[in-house]
PDB file of C-alpha atoms in Angstrom:
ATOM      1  CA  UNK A   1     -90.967 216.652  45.542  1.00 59.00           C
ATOM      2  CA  UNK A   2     -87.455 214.921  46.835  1.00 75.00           C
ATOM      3  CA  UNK A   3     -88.967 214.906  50.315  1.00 78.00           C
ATOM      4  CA  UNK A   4     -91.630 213.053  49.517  1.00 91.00           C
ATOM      5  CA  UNK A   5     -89.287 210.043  47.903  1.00 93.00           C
ATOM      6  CA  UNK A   6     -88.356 208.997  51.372  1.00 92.00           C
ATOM      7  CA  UNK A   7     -91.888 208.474  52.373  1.00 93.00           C
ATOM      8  CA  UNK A   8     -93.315 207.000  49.428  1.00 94.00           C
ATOM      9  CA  UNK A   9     -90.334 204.492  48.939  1.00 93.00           C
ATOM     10  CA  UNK A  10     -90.060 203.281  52.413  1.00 93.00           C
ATOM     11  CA  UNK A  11     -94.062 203.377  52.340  1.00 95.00           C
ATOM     12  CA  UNK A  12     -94.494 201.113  49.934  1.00 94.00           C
ATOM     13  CA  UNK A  13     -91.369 198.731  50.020  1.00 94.00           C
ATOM     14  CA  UNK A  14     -93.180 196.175  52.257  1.00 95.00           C
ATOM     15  CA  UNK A  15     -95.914 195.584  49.307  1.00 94.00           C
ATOM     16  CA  UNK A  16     -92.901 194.036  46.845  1.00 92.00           C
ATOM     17  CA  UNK A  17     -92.947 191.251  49.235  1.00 90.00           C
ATOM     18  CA  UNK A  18     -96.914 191.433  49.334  1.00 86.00           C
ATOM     19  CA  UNK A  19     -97.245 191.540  45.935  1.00 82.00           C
ATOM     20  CA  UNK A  20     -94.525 188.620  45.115  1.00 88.00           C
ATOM     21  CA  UNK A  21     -96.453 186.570  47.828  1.00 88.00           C
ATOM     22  CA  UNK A  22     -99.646 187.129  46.384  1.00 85.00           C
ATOM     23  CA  UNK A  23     -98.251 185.509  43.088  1.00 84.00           C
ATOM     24  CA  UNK A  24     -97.498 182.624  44.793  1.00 87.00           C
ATOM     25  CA  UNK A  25    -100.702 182.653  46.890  1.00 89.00           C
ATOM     26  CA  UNK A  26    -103.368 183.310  44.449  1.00 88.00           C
ATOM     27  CA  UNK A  27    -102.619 179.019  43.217  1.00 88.00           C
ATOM     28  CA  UNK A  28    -102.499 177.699  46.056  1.00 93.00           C
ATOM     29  CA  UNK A  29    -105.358 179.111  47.606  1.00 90.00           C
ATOM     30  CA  UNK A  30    -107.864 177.822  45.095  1.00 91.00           C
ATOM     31  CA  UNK A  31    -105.992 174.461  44.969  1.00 94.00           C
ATOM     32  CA  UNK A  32    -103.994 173.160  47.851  1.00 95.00           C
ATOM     33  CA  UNK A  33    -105.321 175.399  51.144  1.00 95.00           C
ATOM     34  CA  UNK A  34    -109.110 174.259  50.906  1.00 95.00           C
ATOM     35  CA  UNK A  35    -107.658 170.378  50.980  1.00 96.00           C
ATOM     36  CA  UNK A  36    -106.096 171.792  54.075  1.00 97.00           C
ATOM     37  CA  UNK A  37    -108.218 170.780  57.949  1.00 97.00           C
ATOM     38  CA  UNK A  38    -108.332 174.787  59.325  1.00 97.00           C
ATOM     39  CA  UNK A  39    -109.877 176.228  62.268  1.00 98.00           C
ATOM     40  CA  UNK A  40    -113.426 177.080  62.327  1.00 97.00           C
ATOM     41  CA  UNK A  41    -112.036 180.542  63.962  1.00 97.00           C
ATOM     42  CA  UNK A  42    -110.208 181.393  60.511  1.00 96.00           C
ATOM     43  CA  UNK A  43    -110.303 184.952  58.876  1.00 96.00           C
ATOM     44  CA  UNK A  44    -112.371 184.393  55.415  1.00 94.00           C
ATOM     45  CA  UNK A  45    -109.454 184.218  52.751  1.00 91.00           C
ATOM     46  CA  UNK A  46    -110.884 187.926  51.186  1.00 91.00           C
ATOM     47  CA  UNK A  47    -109.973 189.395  54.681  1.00 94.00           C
ATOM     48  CA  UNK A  48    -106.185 188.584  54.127  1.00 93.00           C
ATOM     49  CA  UNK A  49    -105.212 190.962  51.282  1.00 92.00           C
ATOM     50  CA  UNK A  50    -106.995 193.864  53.090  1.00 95.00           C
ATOM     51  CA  UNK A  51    -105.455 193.221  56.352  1.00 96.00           C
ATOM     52  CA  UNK A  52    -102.080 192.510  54.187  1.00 96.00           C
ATOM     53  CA  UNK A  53    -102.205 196.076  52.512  1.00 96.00           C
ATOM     54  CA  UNK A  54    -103.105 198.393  55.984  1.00 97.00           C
ATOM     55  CA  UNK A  55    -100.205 196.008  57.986  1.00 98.00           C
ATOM     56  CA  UNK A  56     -97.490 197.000  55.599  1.00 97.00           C
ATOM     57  CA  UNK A  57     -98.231 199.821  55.067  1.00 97.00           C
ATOM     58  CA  UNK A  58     -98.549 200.746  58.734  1.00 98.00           C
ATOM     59  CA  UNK A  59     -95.112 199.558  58.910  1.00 98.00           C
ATOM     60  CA  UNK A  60     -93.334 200.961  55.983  1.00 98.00           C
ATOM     61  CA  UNK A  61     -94.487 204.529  57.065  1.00 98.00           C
ATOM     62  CA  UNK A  62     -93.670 203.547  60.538  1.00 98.00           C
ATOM     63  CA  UNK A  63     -89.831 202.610  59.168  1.00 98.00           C
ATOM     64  CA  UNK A  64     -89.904 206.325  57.396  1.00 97.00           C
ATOM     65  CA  UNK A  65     -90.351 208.081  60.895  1.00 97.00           C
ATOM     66  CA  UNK A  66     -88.058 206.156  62.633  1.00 98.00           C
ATOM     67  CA  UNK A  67     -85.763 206.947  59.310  1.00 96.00           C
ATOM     68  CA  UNK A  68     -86.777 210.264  59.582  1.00 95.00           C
ATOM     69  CA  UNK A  69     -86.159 210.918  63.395  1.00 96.00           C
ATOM     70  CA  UNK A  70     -82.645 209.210  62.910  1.00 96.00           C
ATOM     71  CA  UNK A  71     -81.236 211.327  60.339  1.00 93.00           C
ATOM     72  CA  UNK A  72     -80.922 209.064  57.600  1.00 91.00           C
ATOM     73  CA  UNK A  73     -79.139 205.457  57.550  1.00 93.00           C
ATOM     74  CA  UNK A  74     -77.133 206.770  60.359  1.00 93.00           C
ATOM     75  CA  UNK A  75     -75.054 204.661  62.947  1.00 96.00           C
ATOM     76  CA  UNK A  76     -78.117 204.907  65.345  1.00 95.00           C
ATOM     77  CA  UNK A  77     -80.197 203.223  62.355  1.00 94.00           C
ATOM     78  CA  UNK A  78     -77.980 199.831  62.280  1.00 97.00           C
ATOM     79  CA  UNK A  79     -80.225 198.199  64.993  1.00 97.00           C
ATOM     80  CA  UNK A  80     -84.099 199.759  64.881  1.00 98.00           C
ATOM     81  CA  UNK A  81     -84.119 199.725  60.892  1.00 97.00           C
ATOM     82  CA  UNK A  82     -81.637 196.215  60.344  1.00 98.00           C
ATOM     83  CA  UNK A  83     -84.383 194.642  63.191  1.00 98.00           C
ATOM     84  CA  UNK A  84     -86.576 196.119  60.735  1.00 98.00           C
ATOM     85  CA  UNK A  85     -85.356 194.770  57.570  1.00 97.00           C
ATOM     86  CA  UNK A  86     -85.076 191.444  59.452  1.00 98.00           C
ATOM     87  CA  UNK A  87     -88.690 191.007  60.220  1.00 98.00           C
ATOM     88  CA  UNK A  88     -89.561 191.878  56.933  1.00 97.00           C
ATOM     89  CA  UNK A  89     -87.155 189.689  55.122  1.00 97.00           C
ATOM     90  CA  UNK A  90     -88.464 186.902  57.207  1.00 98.00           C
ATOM     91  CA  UNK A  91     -92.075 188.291  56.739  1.00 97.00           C
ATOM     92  CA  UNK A  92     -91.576 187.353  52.741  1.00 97.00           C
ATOM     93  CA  UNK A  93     -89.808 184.390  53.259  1.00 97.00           C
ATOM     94  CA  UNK A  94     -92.999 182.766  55.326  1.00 97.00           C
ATOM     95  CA  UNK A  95     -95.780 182.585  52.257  1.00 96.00           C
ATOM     96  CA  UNK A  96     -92.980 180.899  49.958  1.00 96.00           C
ATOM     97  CA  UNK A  97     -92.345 178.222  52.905  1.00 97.00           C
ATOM     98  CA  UNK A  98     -96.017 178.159  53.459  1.00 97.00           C
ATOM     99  CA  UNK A  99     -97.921 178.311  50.765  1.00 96.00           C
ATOM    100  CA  UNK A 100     -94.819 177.732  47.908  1.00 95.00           C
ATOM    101  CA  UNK A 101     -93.515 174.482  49.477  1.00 96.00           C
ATOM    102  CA  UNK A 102     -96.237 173.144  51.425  1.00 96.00           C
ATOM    103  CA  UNK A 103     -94.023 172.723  54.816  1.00 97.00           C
ATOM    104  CA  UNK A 104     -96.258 173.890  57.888  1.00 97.00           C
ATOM    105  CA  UNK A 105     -94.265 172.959  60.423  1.00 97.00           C
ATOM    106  CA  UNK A 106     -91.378 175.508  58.928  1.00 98.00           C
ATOM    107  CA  UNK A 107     -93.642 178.277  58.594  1.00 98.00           C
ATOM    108  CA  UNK A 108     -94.361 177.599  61.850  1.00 98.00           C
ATOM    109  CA  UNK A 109     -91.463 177.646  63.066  1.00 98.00           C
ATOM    110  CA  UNK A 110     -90.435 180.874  60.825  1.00 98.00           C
ATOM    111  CA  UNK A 111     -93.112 182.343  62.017  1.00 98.00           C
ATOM    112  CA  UNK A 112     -92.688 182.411  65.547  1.00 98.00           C
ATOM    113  CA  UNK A 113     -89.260 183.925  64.545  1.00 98.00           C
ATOM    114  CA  UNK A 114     -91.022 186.478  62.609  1.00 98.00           C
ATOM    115  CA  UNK A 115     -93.500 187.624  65.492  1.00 98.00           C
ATOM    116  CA  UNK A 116     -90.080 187.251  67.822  1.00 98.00           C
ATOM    117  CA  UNK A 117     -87.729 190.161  65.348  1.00 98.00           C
ATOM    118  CA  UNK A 118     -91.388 192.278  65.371  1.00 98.00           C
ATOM    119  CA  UNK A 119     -91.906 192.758  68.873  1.00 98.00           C
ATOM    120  CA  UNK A 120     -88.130 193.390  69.141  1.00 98.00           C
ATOM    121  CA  UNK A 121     -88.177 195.943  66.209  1.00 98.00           C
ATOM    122  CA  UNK A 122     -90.922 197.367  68.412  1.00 98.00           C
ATOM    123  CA  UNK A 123     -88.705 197.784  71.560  1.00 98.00           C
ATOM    124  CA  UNK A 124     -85.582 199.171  69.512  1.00 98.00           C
ATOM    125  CA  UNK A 125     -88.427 202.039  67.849  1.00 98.00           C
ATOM    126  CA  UNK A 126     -90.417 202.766  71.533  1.00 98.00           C
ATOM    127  CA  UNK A 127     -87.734 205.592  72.401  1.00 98.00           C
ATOM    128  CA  UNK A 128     -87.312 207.058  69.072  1.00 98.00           C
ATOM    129  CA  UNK A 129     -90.621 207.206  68.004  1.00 98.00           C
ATOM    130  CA  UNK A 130     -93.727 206.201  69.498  1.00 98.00           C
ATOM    131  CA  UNK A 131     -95.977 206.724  66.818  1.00 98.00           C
ATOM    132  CA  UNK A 132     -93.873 204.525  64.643  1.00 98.00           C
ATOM    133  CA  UNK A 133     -94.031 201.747  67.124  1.00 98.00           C
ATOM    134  CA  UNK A 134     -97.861 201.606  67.425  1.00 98.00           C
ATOM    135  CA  UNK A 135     -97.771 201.464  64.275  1.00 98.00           C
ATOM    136  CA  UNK A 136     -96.374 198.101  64.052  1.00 98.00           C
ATOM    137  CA  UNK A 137     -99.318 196.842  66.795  1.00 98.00           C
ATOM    138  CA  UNK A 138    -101.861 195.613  64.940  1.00 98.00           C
ATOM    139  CA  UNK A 139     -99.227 193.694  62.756  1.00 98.00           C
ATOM    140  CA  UNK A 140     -97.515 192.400  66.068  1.00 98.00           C
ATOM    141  CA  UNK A 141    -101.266 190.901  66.655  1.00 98.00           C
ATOM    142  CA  UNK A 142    -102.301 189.758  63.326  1.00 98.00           C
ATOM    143  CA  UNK A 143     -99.063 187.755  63.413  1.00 98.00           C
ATOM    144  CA  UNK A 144    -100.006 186.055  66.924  1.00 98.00           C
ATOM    145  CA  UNK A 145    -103.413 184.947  65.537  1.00 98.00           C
ATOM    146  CA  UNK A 146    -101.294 184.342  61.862  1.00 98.00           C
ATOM    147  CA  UNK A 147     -99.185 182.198  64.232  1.00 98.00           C
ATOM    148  CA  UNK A 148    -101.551 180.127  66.199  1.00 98.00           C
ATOM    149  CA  UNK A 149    -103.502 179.593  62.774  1.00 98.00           C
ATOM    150  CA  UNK A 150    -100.541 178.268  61.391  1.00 98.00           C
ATOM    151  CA  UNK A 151     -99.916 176.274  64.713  1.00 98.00           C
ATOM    152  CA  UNK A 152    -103.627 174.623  64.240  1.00 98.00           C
ATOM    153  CA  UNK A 153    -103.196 174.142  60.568  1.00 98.00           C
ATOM    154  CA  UNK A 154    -100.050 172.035  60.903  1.00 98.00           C
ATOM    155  CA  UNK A 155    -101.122 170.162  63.808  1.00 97.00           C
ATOM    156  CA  UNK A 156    -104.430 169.181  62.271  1.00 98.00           C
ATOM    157  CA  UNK A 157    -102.484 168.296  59.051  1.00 97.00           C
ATOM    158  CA  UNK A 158     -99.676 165.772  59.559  1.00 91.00           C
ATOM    159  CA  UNK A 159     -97.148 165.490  56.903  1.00 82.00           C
ATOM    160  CA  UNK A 160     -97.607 162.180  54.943  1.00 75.00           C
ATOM    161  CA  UNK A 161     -94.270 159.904  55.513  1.00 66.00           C
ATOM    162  CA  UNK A 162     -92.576 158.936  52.434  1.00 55.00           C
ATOM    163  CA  UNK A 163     -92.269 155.173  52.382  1.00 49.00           C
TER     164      UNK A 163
END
């Protein structure tokens, strides 16, 4: 049973921030986004917590092989899994900017950090494990069409100037 703690813990770590985020989301999506100019290209708002719950956990099992294949928080661990807690640190800290305090253009601007730490969590995984790094692919492009959605969204929605 104690090898299977690993696996489901690191599994299911990136849903805390998913769940905390949907909180925060759930408001805001009935109130505030729909006041919001979006592109006609958009995902439908019921694709996001699907998408959200295959993308992390993709990842977290892709952090348990890289775990895994690195004997533990090792010394070789400091980069591949702190790049790894980076992204996802800065992957909960975008739906509180975005959809908490309303400011696009630093979500934007977070995000594109975000999408940055992923692809290089990516390179720092490709020679331990492969597997683990394809795992994070389809979250490396859900957060380049995340990105230029958020790109439209605060372009086509200039903040108001306080006067």
């Amino acid at each position: 049973m104690t090898m299977w703690l690993p696996m489901i813990g690191m599994t299911a770590l990136p849903h805390v921030g998913g769940f905390y985020g949907g909180f925060i989301t759930r408001k805001e999506v009935k109130n505030w986004y729909p006041t919001l100019n979006k592109p006609s290209w958009r995902p439908p708002n019921a694709a996001f917590p699907v998408v959200w719950t295959c993308l992390y956990t993709g990842m977290g099992y892709g952090s348990y092989l890289i775990w895994k294949e690195l004997g533990g928080f090792t010394e070789d661990a400091v980069v591949p899994l702190g790049l790894y807690g980076l992204q996802l640190a800065l992957n909960w800290a975008w739906t509180p900017i975005f959809f908490g305090a309303h400011k696009l253009k630093w979500a934007l601007v977070e995000i594109v950090f975000l999408t940055g730490t992923v692809g290089a969590t990516m390179v720092s995984w490709y020679s331990i494990s492969h597997t683990a790094t394809l795992l994070l692919a389809p979250y490396l492009s859900w957060l380049c069409l995340a990105t230029a959605l958020n790109y439209c969204i605060w372009r086509d929605n200039p903040e108001k100037k306080e006067e």
